[in-house]
Short mmCIF file of C-alpha atoms in Angstrom, two decimals:
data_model
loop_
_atom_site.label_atom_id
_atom_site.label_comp_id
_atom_site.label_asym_id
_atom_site.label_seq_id
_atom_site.Cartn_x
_atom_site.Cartn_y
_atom_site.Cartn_z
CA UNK G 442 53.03 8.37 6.58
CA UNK G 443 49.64 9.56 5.54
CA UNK G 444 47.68 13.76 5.67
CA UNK G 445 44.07 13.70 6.06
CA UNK G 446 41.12 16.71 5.22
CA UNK G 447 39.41 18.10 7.56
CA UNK G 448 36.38 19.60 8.17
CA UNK G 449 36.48 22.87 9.36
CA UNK G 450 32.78 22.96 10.03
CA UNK G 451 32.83 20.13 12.92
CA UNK G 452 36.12 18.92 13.39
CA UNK G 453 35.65 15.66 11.41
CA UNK G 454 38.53 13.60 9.02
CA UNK G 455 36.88 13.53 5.60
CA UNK G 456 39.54 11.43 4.28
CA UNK G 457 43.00 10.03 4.82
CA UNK G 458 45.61 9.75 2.08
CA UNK G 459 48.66 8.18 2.27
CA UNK G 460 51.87 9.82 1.14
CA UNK G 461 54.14 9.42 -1.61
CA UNK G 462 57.41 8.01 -0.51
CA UNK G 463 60.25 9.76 -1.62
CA UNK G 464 61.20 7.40 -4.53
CA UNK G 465 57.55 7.63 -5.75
CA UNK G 466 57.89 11.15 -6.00
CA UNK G 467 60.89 11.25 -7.66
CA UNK G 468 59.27 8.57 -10.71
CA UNK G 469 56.71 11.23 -11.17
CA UNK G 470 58.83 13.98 -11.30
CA UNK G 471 60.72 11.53 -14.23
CA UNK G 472 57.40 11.51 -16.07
CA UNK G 473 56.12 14.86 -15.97
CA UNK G 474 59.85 15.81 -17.44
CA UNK G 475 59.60 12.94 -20.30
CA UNK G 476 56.22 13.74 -21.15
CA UNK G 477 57.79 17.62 -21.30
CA UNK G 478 60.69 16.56 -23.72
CA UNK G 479 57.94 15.85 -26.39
CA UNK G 480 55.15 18.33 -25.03
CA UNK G 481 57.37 21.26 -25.81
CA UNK G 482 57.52 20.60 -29.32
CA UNK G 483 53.50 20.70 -29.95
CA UNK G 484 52.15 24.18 -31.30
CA UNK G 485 50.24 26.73 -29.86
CA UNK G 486 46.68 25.70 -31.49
CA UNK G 487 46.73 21.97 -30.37
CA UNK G 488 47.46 23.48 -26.54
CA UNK G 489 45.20 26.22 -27.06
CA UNK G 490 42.28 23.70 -28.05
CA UNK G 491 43.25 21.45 -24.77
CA UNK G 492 42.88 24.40 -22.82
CA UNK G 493 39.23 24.88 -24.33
CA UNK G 494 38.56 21.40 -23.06
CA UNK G 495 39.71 22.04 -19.72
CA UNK G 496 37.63 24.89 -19.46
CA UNK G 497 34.63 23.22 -20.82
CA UNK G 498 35.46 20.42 -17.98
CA UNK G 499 35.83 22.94 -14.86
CA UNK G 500 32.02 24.39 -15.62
CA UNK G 501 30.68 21.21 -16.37
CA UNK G 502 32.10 19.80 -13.57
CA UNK G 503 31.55 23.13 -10.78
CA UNK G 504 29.00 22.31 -8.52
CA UNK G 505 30.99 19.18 -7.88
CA UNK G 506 34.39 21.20 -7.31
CA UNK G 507 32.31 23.23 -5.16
CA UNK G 508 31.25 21.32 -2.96
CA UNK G 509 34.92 19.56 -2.18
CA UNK G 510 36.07 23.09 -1.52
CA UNK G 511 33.26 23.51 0.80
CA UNK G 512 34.25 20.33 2.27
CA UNK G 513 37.83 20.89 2.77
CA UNK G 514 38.28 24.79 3.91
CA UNK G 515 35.14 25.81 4.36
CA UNK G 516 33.74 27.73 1.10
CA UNK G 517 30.83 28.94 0.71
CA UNK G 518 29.10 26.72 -2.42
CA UNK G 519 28.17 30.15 -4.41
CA UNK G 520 32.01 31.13 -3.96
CA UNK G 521 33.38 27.97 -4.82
CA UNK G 522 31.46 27.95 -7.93
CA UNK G 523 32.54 31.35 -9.21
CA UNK G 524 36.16 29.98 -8.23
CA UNK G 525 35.53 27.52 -10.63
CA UNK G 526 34.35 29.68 -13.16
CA UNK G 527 37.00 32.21 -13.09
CA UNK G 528 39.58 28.99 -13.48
CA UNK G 529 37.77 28.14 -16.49
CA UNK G 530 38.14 31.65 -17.64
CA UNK G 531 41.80 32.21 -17.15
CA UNK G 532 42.15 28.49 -19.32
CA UNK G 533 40.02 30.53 -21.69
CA UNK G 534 42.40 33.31 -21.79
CA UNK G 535 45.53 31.94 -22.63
CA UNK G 536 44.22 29.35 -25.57
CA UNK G 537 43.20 32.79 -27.59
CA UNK G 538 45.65 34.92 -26.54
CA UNK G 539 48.75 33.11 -25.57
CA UNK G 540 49.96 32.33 -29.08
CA UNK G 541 50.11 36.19 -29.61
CA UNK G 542 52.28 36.33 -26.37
CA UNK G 543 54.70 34.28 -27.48
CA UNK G 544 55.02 35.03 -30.70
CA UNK G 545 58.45 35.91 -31.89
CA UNK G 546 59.08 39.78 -31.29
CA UNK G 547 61.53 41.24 -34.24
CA UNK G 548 64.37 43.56 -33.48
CA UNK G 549 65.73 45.69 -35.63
CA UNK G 550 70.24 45.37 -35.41
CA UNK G 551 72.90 45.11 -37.31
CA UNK G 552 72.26 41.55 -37.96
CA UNK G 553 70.36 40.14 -41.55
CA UNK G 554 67.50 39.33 -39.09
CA UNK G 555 67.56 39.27 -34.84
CA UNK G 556 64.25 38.54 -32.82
CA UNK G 557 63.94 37.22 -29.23
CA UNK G 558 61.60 34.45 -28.97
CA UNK G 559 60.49 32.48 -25.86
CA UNK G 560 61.03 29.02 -25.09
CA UNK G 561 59.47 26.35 -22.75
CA UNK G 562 61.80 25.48 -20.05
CA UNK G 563 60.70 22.23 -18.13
CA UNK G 564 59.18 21.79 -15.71
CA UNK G 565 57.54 23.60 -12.51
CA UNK G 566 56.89 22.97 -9.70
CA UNK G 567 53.79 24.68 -7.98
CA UNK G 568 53.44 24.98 -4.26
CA UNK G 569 49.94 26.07 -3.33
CA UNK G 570 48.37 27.52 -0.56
CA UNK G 571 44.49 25.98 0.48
CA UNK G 572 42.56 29.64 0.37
CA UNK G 573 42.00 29.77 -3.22
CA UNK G 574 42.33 25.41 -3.76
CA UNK G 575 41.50 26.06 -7.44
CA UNK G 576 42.06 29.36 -9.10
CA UNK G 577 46.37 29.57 -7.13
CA UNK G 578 47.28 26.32 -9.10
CA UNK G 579 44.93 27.36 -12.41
CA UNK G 580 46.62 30.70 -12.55
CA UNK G 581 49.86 29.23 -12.62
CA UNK G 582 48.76 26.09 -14.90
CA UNK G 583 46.79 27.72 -17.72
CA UNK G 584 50.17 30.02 -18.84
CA UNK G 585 52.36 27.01 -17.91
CA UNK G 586 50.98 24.40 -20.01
CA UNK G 587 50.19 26.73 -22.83
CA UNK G 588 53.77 28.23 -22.84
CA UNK G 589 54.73 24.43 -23.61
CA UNK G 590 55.86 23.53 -20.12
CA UNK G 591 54.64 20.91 -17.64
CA UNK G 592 53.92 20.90 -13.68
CA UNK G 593 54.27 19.45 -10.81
CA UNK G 594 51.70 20.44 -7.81
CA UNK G 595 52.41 20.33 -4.07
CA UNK G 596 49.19 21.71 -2.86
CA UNK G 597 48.15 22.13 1.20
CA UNK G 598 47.82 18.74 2.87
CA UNK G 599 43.74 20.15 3.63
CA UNK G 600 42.91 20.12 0.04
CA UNK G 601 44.41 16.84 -1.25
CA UNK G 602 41.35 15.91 -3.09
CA UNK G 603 41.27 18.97 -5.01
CA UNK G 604 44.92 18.72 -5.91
CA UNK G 605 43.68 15.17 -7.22
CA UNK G 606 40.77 16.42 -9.08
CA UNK G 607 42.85 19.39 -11.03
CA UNK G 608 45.01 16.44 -11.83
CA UNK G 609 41.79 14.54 -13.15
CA UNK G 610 40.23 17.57 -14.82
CA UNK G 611 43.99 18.09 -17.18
CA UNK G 612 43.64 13.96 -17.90
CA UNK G 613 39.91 14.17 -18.86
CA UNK G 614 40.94 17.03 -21.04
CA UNK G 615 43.25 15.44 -23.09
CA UNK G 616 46.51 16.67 -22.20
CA UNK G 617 49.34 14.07 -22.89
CA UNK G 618 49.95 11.86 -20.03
CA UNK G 619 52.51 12.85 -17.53
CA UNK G 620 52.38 16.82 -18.56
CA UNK G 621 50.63 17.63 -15.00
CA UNK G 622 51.04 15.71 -11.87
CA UNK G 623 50.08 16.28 -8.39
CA UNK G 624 52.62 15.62 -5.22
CA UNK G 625 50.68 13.70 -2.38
CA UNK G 626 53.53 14.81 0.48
CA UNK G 627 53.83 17.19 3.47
CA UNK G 628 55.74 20.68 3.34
CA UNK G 629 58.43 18.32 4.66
CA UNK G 630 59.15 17.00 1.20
CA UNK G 631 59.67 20.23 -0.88
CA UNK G 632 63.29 20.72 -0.37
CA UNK G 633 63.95 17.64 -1.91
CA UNK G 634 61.77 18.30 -4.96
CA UNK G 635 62.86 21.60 -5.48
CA UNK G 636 66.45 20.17 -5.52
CA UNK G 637 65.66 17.36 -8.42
CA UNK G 638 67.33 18.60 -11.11
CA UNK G 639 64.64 18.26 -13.83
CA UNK G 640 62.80 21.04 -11.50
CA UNK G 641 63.28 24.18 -13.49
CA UNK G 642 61.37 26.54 -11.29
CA UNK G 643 58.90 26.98 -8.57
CA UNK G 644 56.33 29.56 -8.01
CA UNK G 645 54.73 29.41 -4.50
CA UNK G 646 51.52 31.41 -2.95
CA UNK G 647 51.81 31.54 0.33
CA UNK G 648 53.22 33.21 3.62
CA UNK G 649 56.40 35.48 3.83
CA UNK G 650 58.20 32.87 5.61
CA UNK G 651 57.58 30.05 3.29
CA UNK G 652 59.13 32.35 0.57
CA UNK G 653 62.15 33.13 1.93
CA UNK G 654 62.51 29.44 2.69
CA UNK G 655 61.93 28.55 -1.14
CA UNK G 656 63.47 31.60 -2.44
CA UNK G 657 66.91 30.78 -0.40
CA UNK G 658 66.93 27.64 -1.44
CA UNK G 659 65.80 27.91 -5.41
CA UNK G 660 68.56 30.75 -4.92
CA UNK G 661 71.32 28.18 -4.28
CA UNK G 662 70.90 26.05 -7.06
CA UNK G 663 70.30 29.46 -9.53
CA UNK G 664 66.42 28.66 -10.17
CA UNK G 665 63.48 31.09 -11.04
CA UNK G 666 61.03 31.45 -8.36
CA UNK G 667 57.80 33.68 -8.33
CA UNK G 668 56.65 34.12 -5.23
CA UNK G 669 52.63 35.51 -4.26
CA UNK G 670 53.07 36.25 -0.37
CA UNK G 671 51.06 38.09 2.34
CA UNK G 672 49.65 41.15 1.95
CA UNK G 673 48.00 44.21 4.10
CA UNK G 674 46.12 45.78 1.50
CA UNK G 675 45.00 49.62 2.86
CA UNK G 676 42.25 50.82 1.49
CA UNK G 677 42.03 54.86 1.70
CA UNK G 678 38.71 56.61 1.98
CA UNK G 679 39.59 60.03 1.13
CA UNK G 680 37.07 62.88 2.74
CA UNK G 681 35.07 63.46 -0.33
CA UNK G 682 33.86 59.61 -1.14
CA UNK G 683 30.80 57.88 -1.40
CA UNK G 684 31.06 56.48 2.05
CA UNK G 685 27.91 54.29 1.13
CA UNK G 686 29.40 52.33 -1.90
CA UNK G 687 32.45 52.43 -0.55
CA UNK G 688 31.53 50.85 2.86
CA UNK G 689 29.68 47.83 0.63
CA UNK G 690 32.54 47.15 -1.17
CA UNK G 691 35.38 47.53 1.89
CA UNK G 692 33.10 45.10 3.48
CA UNK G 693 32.77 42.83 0.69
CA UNK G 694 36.87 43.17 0.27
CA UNK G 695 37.42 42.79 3.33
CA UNK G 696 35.65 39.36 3.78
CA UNK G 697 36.43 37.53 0.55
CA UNK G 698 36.88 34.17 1.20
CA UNK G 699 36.13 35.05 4.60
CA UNK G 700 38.66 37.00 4.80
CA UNK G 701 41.63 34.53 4.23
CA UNK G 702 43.42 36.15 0.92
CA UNK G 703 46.38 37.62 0.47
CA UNK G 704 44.50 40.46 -1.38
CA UNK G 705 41.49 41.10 0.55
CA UNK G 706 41.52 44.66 2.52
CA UNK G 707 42.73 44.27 5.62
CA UNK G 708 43.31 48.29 6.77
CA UNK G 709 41.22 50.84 6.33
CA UNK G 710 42.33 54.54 6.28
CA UNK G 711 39.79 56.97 6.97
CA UNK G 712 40.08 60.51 7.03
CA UNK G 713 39.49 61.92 10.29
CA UNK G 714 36.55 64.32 8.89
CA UNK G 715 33.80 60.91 7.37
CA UNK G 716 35.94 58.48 10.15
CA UNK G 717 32.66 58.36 12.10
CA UNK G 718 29.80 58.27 9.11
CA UNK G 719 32.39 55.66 7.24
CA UNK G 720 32.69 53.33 10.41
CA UNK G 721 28.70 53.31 11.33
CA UNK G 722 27.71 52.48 7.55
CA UNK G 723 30.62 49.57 7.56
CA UNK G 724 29.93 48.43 10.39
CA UNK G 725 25.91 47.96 9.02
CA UNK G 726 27.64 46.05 5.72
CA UNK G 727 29.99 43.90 7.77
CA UNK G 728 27.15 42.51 10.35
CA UNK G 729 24.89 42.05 7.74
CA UNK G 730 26.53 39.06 6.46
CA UNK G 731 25.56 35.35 7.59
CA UNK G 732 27.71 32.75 8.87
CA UNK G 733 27.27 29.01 8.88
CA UNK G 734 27.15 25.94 7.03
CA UNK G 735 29.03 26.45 3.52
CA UNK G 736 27.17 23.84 2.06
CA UNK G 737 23.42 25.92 2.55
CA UNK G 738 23.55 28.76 0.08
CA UNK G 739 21.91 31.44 2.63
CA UNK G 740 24.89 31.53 4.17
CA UNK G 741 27.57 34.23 2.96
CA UNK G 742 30.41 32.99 5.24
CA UNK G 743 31.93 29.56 6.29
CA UNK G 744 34.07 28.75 8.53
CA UNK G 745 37.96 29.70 8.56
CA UNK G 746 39.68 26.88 7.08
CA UNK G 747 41.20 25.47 10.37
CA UNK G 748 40.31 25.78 14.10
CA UNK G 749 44.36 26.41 14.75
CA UNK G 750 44.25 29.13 12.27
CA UNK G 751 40.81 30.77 13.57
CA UNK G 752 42.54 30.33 16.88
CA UNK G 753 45.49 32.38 16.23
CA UNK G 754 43.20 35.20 14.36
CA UNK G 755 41.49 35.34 17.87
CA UNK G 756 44.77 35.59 19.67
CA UNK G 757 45.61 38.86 16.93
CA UNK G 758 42.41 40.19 17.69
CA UNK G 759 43.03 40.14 21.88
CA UNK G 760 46.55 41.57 21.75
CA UNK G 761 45.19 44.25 19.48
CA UNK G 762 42.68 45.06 22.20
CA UNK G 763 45.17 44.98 24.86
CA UNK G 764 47.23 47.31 23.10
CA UNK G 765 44.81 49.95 22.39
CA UNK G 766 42.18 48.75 20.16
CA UNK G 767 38.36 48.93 20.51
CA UNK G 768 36.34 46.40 18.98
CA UNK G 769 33.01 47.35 17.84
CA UNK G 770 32.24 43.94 16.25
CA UNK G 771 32.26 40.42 16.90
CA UNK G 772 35.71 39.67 18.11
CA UNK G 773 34.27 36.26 20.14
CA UNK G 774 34.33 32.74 18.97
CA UNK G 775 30.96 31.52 18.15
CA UNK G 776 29.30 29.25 21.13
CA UNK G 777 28.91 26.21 18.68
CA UNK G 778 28.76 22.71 18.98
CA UNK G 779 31.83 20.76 17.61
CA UNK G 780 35.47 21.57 16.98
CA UNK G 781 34.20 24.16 14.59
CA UNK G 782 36.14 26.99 13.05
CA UNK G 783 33.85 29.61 12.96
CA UNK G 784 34.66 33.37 13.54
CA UNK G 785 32.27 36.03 13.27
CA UNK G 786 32.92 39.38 11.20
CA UNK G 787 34.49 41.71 13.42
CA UNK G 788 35.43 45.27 13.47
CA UNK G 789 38.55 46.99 15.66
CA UNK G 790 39.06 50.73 15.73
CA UNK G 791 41.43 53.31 17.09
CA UNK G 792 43.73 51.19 15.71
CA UNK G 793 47.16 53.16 15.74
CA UNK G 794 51.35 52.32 15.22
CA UNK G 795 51.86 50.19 17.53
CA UNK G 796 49.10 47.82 17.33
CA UNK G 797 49.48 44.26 15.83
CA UNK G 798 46.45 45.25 13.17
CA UNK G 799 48.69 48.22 12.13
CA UNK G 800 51.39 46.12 11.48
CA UNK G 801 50.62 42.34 11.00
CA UNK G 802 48.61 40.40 8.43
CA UNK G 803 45.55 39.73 9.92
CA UNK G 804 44.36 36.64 8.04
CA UNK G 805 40.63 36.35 8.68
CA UNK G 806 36.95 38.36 8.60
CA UNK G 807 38.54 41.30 10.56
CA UNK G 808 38.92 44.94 9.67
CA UNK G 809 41.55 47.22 11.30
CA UNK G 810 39.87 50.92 11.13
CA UNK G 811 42.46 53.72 11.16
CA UNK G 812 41.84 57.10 11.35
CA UNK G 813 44.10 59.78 9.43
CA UNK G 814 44.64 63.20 9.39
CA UNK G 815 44.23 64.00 5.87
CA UNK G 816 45.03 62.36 2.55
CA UNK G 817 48.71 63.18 2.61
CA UNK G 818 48.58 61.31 6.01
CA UNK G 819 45.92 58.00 4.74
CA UNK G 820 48.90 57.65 1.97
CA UNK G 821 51.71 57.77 4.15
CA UNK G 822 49.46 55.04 6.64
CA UNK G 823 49.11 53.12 3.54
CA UNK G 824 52.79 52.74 2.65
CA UNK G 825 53.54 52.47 6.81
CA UNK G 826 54.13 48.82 6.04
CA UNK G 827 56.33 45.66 4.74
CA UNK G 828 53.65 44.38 2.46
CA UNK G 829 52.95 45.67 -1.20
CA UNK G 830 50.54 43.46 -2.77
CA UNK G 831 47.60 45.50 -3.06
CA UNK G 832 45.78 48.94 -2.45
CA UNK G 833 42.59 50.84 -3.59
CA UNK G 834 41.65 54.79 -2.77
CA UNK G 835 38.27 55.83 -2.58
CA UNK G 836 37.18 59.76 -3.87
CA UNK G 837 35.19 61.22 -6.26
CA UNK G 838 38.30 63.14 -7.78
CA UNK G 839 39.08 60.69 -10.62
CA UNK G 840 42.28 62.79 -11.08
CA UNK G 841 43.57 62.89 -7.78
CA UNK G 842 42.68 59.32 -7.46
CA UNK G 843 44.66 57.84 -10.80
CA UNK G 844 47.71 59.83 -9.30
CA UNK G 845 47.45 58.34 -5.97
CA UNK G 846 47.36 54.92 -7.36
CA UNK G 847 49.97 55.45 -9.84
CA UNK G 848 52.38 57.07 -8.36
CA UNK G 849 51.90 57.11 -4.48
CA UNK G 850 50.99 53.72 -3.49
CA UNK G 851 53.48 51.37 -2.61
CA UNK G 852 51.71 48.06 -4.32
CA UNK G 853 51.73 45.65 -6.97
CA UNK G 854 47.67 46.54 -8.06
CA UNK G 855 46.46 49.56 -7.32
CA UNK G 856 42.35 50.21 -7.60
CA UNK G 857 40.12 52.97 -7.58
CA UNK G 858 36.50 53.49 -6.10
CA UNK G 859 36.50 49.41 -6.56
CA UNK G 860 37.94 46.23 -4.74
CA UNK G 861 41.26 44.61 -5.40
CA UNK G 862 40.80 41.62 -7.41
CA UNK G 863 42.90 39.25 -9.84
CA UNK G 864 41.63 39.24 -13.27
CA UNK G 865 43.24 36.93 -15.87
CA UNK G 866 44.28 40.05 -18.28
CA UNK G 867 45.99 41.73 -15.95
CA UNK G 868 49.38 41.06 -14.09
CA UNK G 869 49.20 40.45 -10.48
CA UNK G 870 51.78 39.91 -7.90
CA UNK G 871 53.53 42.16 -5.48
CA UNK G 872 56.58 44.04 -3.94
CA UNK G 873 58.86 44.00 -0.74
CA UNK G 874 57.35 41.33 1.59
CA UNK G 875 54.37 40.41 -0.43
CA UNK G 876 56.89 38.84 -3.02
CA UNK G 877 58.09 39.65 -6.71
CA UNK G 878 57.27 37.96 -10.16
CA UNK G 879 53.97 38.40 -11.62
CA UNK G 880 50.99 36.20 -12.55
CA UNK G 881 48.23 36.57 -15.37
CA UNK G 882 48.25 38.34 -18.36
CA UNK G 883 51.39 38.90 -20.86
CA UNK G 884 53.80 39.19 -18.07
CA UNK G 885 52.95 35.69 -16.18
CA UNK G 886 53.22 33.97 -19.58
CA UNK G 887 56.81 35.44 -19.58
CA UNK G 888 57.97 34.44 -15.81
CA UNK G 889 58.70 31.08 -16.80
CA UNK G 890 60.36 30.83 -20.50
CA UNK G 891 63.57 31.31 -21.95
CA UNK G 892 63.56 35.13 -23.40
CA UNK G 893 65.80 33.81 -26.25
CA UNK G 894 67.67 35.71 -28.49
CA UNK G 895 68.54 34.47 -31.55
CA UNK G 896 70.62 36.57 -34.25
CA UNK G 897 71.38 35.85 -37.86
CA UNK G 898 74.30 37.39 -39.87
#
């Protein structure tokens, strides 16, 4: 059996790989958990200092990483490289700060001395989506491997060569052999893998559905799962905002990675009284942006990653319309030559309940506009939903804004008067459907070692 890459700017195979046979992947499973058994006994500063190396690999080597991602899914060459960039800053992270992470934390019993300290379990195993090729399976790798466990990588088919490069860049770097390997296979093979027994854990980004598949299955043989899934992030501009700056960056959020992330905006509630000035100055931001060729850097948008997938945003888009939606934007595929997957920015309003873009994840450059009453109404739009991953609130009352996001906003990251973003300090992950378990900063280190407590009489 064999997945190729394809280009999502014309249609074309860029490369054909053949797939590891079941046996194969079962001998590198083997290694990666051999190369673990002595791995887990090297100290923090000798992992810390391979993570420096990795780091200094990833910018050395970005305008090359780039470009396969541009390749592959479509990203724009400027993105790509700041992908790149933020990968080699979350590597960064960890070598200064993870020692202090896992240090042992003292508790104070009836014992002579008690502490909990935390231990490297095994191995993981890393099922990645193609949106984010790099920075998913670097946000996951930098904690892992400085934590003292190893990985295993099943990335999406359409990225296979950056899946092979990662594995490259952790070689180059000096890692021990075997501590990080990457799965050449379809989605067909991951039952099997997350059933080998030296498989501690998985953590998957991806959609809803593919969690519940892993988590039911993880579930029956009792292993740890963190799961990053969809996400219908509402962004709330209250009636006193800067509609201006916050049209800019709702129409930056909004298309990041042209729109295919779990956390870019995907609803925005307006209240009813700046509804009108909000959607004309949005609308301004979100046709301003150029679409084309990822490779030439005047372009801000590629194309979606797969004709199927721009396909079925189109579909969204239509049965929104037919249900009661108006689109004021784009909302056409692009007259192009080639099996191209381009879609244009577009913009749907009187959006209401009942509309697909009120409820669904609408994975692509397209904004749902929804009007509300007032700002006890844009919160209870915002939480109208079974995603949690992220929200923001736009207002100039700092006060009222901190209490919204706190304590009213049914998310796992919560921003004010700025975009949602991952940043390597900070934990990120999400409740109901959008998953649980967290990534980055003290708490991802945590997700995946033993909490061990150890007590001395």
């Amino acid at each position: 059996m064999s997945i190729s890459s394809v280009n999502p700017v014309n249609g074309a195979i860029i490369k054909t790989y053949q797939e590891d046979s079941e046996e194969s992947i079962s001998q590198k499973i083997e290694q990666v958990h051999q190369s673990w058994l002595k791995y887990k006994d090297t100290d923090f500063k000798s992992r810390g200092n391979l993570l420096l190396q990795v780091s200094k690999l990833l910018i050395e080597r970005k305008n090359h990483l780039a470009e396969l991602m541009a390749l592959e899914m479509g990203k724009p060459l400027k993105d790509g490289m700041a992908e790149v960039l933020k990968c080699a800053s979350v590597c960064e992270y960890y070598a200064k700060n993870g020692a202090e992470f896992l240090s042992d934390q003292v508790v104070k019993t009836s014992a002579a001395k008690s502490y909990v300290s935390f231990q490297p379990i095994g191995v993981v195993l890393a099922i990645m989506p193609w949106n984010f090729p790099f920075w998913q399976v670097f946000r996951f790798l930098a904690p892992a491997l400085m934590a003292g466990n190893c990985g295993v990588l099943k990335h999406s088919s359409g990225v296979t060569d950056c899946a092979i490069e990662i594995e490259k860049v952790i070689v180059d770097a000096g890692f021990p052999a075997n501590v990080f390997k990457t799965l050449v296979c379809s989605s067909k093979a991951i039952p099997k893998v997350i059933e080998n027994p030296y498989i501690k854990a998985v953590t998957l980004t991806g959609s809803t559905e593919a969690g519940q598949k892993v988590a039911e299955q993880a579930g029956q043989l009792i292993k740890k799962t963190v799961l990053e899934l969809g996400g219908s992030d509402p962004y709330l501009i209250l009636a006193d905002a800067d509609l201006e700056k916050a049209a800019k960056i709702c129409a930056n959020a909004r298309l990041i990675n042209n729109g295919q992330s779990c956390i870019a905006a995907k609803r925005f509630i307006v209240v009813k009284s700046v509804a009108e000035k909000f959607t004309q100055l949005f609308k301004i931001e979100m046709e301003s942006k150029t679409t084309g060729d990822p490779l030439r850097e005047e372009n801000d948008l590629g194309p979606m990653a797969r004709a199927e997938l721009r396909d079925e945003l189109h579909q969204q888009v239509l049965k929104s319309i037919e249900q009661g939606a108006k689109c004021i934007l784009g909302g056409e595929i692009p007259k192009m030559d080639g099996k191209h997957a381009y879609y244009q920015p577009t913009i749907l309003v009187d959006v209401t309940k009942g509309v697909l873009a009120y409820h669904e994840e609408i994975f692509g450059p397209v904004a749902a506009v929804i009007t509300a009453e007032d700002t006890e109404d844009a919160i209870n739009i915002a939480n109208d939903t079974n995603f949690g991953l992220g929200a923001a609130v736009f207002t100039e009352n700092l006060e009222l804004a901190e209490d919204i996001a706190r304590n009213k906003l049914a998310a796992g990251s919560c921003f004010v008067n700025e975009g949602v973003k991952s940043d390597p300090a900070l934990p990120f992950g999400g409740i109901n459907q959008s998953g649980y378990g967290r990534e980055l900063g003290m708490f991802g280190i945590h997700e995946f070692v033993n909490i061990k407590t150890v007590y001395i009489k």
